[in-house]
Coordinates of C-alpha atoms in Angstrom, one line a residue:
Chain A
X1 CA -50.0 -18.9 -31.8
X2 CA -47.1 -18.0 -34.0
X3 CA -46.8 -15.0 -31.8
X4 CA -46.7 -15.8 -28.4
X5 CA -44.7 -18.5 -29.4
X6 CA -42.5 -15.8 -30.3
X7 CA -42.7 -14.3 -27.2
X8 CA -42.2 -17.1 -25.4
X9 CA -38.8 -17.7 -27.0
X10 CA -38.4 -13.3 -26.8
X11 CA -38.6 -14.3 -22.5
X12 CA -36.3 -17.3 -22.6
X13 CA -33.8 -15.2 -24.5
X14 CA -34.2 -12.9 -22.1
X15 CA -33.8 -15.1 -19.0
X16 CA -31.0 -16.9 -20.2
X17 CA -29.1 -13.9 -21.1
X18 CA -29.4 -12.4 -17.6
X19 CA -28.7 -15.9 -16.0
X20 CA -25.5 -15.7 -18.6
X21 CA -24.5 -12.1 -17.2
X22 CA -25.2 -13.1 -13.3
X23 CA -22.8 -16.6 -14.0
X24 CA -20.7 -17.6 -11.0
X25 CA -18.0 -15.2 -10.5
X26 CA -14.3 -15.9 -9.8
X27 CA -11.2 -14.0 -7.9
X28 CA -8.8 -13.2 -10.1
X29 CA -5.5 -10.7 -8.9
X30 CA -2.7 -9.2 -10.8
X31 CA -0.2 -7.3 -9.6
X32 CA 2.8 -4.5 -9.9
X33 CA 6.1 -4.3 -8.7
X34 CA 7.2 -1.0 -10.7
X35 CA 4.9 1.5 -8.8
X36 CA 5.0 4.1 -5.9
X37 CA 7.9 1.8 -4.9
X38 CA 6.0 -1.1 -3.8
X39 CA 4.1 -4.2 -4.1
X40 CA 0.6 -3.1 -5.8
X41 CA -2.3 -5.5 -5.9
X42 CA -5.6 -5.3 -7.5
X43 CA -8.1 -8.3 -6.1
X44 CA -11.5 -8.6 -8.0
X45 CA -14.6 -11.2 -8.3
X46 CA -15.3 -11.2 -11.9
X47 CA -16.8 -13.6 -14.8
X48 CA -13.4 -14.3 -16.4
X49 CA -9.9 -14.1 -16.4
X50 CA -10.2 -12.1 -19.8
X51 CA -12.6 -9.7 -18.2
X52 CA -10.6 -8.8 -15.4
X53 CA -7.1 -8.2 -17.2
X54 CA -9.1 -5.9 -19.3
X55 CA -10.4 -4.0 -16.3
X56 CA -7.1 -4.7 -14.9
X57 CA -5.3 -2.6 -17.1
X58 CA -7.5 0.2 -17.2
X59 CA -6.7 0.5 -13.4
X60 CA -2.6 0.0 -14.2
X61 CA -2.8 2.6 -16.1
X62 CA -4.6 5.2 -13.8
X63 CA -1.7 4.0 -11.4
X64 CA 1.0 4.6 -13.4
X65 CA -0.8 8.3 -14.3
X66 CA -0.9 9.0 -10.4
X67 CA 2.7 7.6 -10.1
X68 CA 4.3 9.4 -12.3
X69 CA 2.4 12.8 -11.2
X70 CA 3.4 12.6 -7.6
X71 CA 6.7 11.1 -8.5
X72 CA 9.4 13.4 -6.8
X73 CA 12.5 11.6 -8.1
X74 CA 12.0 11.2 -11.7
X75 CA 10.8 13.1 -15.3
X76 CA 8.9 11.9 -17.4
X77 CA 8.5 13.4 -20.9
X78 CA 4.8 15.2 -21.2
X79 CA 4.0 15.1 -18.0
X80 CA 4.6 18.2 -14.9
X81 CA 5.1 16.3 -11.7
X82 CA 6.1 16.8 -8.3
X83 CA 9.9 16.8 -9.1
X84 CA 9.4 19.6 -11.5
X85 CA 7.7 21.5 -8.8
X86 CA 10.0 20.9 -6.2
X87 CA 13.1 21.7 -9.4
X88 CA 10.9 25.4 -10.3
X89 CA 8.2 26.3 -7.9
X90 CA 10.6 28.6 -6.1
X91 CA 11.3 30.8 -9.4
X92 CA 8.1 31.4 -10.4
X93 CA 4.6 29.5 -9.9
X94 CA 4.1 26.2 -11.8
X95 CA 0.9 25.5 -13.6
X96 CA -0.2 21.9 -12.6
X97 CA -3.0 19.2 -13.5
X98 CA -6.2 19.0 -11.2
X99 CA -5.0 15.6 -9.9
X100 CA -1.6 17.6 -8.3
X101 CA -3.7 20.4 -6.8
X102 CA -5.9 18.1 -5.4
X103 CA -3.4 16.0 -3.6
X104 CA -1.3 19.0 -2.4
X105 CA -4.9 20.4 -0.6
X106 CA -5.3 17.4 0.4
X107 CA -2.1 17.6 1.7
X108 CA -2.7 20.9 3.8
X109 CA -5.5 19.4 5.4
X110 CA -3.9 16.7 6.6
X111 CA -0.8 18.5 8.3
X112 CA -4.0 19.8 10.5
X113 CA -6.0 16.0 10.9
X114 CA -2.8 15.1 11.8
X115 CA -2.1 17.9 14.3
X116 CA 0.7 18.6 12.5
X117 CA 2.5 15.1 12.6
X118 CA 2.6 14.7 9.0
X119 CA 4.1 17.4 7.0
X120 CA 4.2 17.2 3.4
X121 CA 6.4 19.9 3.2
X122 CA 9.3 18.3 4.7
X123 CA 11.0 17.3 1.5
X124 CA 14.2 19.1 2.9
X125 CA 14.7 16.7 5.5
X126 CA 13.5 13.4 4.6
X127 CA 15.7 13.7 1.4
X128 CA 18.6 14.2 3.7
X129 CA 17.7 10.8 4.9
X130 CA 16.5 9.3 1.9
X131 CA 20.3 9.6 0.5
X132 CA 21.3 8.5 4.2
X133 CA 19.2 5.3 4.3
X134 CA 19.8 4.2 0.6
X135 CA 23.9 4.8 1.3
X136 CA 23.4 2.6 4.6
X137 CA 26.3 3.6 6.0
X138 CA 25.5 6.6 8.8
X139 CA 22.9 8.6 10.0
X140 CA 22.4 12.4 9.1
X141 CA 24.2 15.1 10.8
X142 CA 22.0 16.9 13.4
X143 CA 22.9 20.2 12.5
X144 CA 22.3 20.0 8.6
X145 CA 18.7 18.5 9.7
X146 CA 18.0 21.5 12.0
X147 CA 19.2 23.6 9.5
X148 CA 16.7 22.7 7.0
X149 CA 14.0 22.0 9.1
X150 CA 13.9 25.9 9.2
X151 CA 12.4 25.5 5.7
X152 CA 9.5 23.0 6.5
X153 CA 6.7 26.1 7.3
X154 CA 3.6 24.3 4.9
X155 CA 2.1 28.2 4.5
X156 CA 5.3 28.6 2.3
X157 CA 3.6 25.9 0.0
X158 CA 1.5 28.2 -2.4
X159 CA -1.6 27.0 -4.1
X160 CA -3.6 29.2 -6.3
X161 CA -6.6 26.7 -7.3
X162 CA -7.9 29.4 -9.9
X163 CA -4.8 29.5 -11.9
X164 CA -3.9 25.9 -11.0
X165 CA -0.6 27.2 -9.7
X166 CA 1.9 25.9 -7.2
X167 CA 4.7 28.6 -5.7
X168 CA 7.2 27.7 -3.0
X169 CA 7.8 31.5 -0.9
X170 CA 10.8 29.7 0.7
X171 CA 13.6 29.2 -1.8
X172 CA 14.8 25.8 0.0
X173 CA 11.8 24.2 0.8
X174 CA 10.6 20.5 -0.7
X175 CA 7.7 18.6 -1.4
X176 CA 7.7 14.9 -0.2
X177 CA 4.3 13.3 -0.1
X178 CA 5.3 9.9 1.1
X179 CA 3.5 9.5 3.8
X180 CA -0.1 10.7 1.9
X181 CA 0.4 9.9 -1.5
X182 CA -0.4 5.8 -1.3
X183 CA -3.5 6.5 0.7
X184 CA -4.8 8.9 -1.2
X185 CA -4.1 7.1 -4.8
X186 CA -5.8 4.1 -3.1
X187 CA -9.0 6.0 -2.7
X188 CA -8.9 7.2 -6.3
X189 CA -8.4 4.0 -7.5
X190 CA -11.4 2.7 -5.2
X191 CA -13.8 5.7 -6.8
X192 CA -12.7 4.5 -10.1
X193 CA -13.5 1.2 -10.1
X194 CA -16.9 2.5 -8.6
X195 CA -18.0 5.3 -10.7
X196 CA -17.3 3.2 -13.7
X197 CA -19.1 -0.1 -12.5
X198 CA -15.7 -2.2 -13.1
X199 CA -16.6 -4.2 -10.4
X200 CA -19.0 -4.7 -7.1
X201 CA -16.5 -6.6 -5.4
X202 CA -12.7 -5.4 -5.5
X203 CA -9.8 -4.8 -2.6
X204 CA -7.1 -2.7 -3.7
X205 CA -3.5 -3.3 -1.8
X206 CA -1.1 -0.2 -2.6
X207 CA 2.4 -1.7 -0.4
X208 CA -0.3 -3.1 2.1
X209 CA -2.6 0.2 2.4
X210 CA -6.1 -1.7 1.8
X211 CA -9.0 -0.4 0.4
X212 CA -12.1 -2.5 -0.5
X213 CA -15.1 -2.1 -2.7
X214 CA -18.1 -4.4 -1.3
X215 CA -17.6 -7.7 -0.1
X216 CA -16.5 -10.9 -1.2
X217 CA -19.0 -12.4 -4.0
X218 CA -18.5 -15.7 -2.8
X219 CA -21.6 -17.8 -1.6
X220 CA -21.6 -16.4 1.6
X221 CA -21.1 -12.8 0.6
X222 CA -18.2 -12.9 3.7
X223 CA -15.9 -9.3 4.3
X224 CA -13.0 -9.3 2.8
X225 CA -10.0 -11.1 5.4
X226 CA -7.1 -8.6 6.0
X227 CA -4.2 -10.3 8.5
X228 CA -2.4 -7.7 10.7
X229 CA 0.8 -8.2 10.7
X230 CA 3.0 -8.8 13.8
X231 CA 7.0 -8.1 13.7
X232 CA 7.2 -10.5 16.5
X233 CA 6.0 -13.3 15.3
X234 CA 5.6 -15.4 12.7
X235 CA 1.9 -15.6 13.0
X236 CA -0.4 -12.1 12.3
X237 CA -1.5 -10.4 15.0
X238 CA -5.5 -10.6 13.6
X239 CA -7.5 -11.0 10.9
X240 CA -10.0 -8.3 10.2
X241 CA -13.6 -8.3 8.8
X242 CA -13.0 -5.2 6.2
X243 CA -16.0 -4.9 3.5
X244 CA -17.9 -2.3 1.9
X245 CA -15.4 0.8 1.8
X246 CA -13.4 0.5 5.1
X247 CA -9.8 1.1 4.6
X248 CA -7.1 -0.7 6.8
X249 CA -3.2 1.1 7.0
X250 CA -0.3 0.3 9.1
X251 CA 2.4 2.2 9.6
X252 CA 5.9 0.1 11.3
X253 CA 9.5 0.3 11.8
X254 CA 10.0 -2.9 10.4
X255 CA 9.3 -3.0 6.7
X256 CA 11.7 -0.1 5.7
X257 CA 14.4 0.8 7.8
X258 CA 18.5 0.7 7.9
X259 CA 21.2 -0.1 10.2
X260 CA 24.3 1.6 11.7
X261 CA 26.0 0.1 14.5
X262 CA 23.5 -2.8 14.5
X263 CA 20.6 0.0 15.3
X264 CA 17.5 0.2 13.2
X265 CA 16.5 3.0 12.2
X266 CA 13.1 3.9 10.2
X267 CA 11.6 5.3 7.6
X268 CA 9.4 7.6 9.3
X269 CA 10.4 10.5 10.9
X270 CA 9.2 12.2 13.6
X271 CA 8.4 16.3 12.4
X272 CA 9.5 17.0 15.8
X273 CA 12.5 15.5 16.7
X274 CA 14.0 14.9 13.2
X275 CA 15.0 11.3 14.1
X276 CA 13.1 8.5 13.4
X277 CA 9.9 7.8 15.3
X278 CA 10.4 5.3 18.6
X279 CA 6.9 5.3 20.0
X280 CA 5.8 1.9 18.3
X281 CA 6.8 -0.8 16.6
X282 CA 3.8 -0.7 14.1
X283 CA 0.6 1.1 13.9
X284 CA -3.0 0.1 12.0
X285 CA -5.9 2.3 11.4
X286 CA -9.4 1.1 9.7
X287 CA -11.4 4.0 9.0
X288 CA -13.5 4.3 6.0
X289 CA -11.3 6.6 4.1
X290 CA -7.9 5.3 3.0
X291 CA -6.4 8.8 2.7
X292 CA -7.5 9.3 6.2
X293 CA -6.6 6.2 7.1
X294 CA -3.2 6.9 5.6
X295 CA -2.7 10.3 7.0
X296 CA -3.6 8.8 10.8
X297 CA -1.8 5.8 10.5
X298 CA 1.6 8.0 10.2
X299 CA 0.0 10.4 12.8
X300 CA -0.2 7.7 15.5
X301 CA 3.3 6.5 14.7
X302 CA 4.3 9.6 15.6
X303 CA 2.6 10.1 19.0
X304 CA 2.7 7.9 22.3
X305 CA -0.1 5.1 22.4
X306 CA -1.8 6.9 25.2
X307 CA -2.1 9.8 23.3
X308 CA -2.6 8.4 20.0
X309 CA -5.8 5.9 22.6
X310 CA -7.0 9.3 23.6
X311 CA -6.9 11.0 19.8
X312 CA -8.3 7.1 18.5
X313 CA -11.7 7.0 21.2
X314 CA -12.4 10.6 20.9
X315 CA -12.9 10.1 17.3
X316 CA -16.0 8.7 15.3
X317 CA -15.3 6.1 12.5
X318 CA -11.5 5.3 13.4
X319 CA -10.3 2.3 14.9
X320 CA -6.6 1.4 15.8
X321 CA -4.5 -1.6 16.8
X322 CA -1.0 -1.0 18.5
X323 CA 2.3 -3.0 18.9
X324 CA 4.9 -1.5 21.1
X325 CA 8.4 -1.4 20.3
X326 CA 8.4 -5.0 23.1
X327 CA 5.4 -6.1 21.4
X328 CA 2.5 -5.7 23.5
X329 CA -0.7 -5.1 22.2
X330 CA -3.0 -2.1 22.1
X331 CA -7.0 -1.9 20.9
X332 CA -8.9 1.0 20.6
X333 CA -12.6 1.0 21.9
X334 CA -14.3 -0.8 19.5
X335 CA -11.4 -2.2 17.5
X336 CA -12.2 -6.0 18.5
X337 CA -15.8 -5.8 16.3
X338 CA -13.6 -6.3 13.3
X339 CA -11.7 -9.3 14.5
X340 CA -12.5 -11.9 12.8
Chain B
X1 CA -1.9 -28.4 -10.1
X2 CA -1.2 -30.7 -6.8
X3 CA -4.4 -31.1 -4.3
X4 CA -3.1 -28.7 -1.8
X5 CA -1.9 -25.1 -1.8
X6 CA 1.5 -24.2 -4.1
X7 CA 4.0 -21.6 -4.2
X8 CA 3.5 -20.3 -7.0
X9 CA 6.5 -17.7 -8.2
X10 CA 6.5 -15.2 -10.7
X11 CA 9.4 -12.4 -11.8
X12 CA 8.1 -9.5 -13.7
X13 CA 4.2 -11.2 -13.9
X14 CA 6.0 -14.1 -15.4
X15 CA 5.5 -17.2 -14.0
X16 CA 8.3 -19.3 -13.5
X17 CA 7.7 -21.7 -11.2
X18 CA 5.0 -23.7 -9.1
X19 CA 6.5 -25.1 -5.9
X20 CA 4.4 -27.9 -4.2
X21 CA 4.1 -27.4 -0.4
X22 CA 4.0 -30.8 0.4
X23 CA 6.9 -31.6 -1.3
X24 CA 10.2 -30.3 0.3
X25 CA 12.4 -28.8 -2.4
X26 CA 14.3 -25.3 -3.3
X27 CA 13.8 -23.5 -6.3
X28 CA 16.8 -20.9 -7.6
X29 CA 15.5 -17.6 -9.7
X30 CA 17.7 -16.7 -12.3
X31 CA 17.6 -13.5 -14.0
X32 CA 20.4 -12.9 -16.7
X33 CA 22.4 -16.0 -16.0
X34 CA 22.4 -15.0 -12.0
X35 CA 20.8 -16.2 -9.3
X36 CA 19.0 -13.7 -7.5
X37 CA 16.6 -15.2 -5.3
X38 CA 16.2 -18.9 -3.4
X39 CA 12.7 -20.3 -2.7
X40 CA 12.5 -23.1 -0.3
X41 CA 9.8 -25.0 0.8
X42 CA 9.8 -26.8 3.9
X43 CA 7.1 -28.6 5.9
X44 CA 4.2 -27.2 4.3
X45 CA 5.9 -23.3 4.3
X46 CA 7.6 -21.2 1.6
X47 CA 10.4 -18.8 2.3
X48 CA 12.9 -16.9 0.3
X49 CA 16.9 -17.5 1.3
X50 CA 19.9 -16.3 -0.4
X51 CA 18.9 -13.0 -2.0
X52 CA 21.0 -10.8 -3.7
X53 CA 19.1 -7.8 -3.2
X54 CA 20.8 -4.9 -1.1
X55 CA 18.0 -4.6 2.1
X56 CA 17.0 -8.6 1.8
X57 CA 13.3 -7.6 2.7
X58 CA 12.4 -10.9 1.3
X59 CA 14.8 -13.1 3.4
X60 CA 13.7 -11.8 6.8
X61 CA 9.9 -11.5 5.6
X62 CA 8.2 -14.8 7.7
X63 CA 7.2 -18.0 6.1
X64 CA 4.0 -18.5 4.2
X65 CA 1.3 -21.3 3.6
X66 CA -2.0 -19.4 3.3
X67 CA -3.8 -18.5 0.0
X68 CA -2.9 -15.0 -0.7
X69 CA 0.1 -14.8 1.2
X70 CA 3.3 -13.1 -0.6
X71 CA 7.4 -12.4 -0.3
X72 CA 7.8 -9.7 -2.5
X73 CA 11.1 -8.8 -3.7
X74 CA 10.7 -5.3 -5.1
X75 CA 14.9 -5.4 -6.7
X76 CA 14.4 -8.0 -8.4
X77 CA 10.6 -7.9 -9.3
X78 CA 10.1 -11.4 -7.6
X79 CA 7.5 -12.5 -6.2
X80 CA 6.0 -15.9 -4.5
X81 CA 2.6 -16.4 -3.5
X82 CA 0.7 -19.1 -2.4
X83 CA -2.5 -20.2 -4.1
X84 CA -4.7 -23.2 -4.3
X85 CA -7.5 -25.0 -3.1
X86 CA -7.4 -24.7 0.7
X87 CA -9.0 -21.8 1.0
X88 CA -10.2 -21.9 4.7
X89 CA -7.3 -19.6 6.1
X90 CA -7.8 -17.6 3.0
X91 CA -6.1 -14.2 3.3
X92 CA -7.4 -11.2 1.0
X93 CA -4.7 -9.0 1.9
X94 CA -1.9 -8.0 4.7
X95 CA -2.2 -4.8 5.9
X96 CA 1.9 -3.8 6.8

């Protein structure tokens, strides 16, 4: 008697344990204002506040590791980042981590997803900008921007993945991964949080490039509800369904841009023109990778809608919502399934 | 915590103030004996005027009043978000 007794209380140990461990979850979210130059948030359902800022920082600090690595205006003691590459890798080839190789691959393949629209090798001419748009007080002289664009060629970015290596074979060309780096961190942080079981319900927000992890572990186990923002209005343009890995990016003229002579001008700039891009107004792609997503989002902006409609339907697993620079609206094919 | 939803606005993670949307009324941020930033709340909304930030993101950004919604501005670390209990419009993230 004495025994199963024993058992009994063995089982009811047992049981109220793993009712313990499956106890109502919350949303908790914490957030960063000191990375990749933007507003970073980390959503999460999760037993308690205390569990989650301890998850919470784990993640900060694989941020600040990526941050710091693909960082092209500052050093950092201990660490060999993209400004030290873009400082050296003309003088002799600099040895890397796997994290910079990686991106920079990454980076080759997407100057040809993009159809070469996004170019991370154009560090010679968006830094002409950059200074430009942070003086705000004119635009950049056409000729200097021609002049280095003759140094944009991405073959002249040299990776040797054996020797963990990057050489630049043109003396004035410049690494700028702005327009990749944000997508691609997302999806790192995304494969984190998996791989180490932080949580089965997350959405990561990296300057509004979303990434989730499952859905929502509310009652109703709902997708996660992402608004699209609409620079003509004061209400969004849609809410989207996003769950279980699907990624949404925008890509617009209104969030970072300056003024001369009461004309706005972007942050994104067209490989082909040098000036910034006047197709759209904004641009958002759901797709399930956010390094895609991120990549094709700045794609798009670069392109006209029909052509970016034709690129959108003839390709599986990408979806697209446009705004024209007078604000109509654009869907792709099956865009309106995520509406919510 | 009022019954509705609040602005709820932090600098630097710290909170500093929880704004009632119900309840019209202003709110200055002051970091080293400046202002930087002015929250107002007006019929049921939260918006940022008056900041002393060079690209003033945060005074054009739109008005707010759904859970999750935020004005960020990156300067001065601010940021104002709205949380609380009416979660119907809930909003999980803004894709911009």
């Amino acid at each position: 008697m004495k025994k199963l007794l024993s058992i009994f209380v063995i089982f009811a140990l047992c049981f109220s344990l793993s009712s313990c461990s499956d106890a109502k979850l919350n949303k908790f979210s914490k957030s960063s204002t000191d990375l990749f130059d933007t507003y970073c948030v980390i959503t999460a359902y999760d037993s308690s506040q205390n569990s989650f800022d301890k998850k919470y920082n784990t993640v900060l600090s694989l941020m600040e590791k990526y941050y710091k690595l693909f960082d092209i205006y500052h050093s950092y003691d201990g660490v060999v980042n993209l400004k030290d590459v873009n400082d050296t890798a003309a003088k002799s080839p600099v040895k890397v981590s796997d994290e910079i190789i990686d991106l920079l691959l990454y980076g080759k393949n997407a100057y040809d997803l993009s159809h070469k629209k996004v170019n991370i090798a154009m560090g010679s001419v968006l830094s002409l900008w950059h200074e430009k748009r942070e003086e705000g007080k004119e635009l950049p002289d056409m000729r200097e921007l021609k002049k280095r664009s003759a140094h944009t060629d991405i073959n002249d970015i040299v990776i040797d993945e054996k020797e963990k290596t990057v050489y630049f074979s043109d003396s004035k060309i410049s690494l700028d991964v702005g327009a990749i780096a944000k997508g691609y961190v997302c999806e790192k942080i995304a494969e984190y949080i998996t791989e180490n079981k932080l949580w089965s319900s997350a959405l990561i927000s990296l300057g509004g490039n979303i990434k989730t992890v499952g859905t929502k572990e509310n009652k109703q186990n709902e997708s996660f509800h992402v608004a699209v923002e609409n620079p003509f209005s004061q209400d969004y343009l849609a809410t989207l369904n996003v769950s279980s890995g699907d990624s949404v990016v925008t890509s617009g003229d209104y969030q970072r841009y300056y003024e001369v002579d009461s004309k706005r001008y972007c942050h994104i700039i067209n490989p082909e023109t040098l000036m910034p891009s006047k197709f759209v107004s904004s641009v958002s792609v759901i797709s399930k990778n956010s390094d895609y997503a991120d990549v094709i989002s700045t794609a798009l902006f670069n392109m006209s809608i029909d052509d970016g409609l034709h690129f959108v339907n003839s390709t599986d697993g990408l979806e697209a919502v446009w705004i024209s620079t007078d604000g109509q609206v654009t869907y792709s094919k099956n865009f309106k399934e995520y509406l919510k | 915590m009022p019954a509705g939803n609040v602005a709820v606005i932090k600098v630097n993670n710290q909170q500093k103030s929880v704004m009632d949307l119900n309840e019209n009324t202003k709110f200055d941020v002051i970091i080293n004996n400046t202002v930087t930033n002015t929250v107002v709340v007006e019929d049921g909304f939260a918006y940022v005027i008056n900041a002393s930030c060079p690209d003033k993101l945060c005074q054009k950004h739109k008005k707010i009043n759904k859970t999750g919604e935020s004005i960020v501005c990156l300067p001065n670390k601010v940021v104002v978000s709205i949380e609380g209990s009416k979660n119907t419009d809930e909003i999980d993230g803004v894709a911009k």
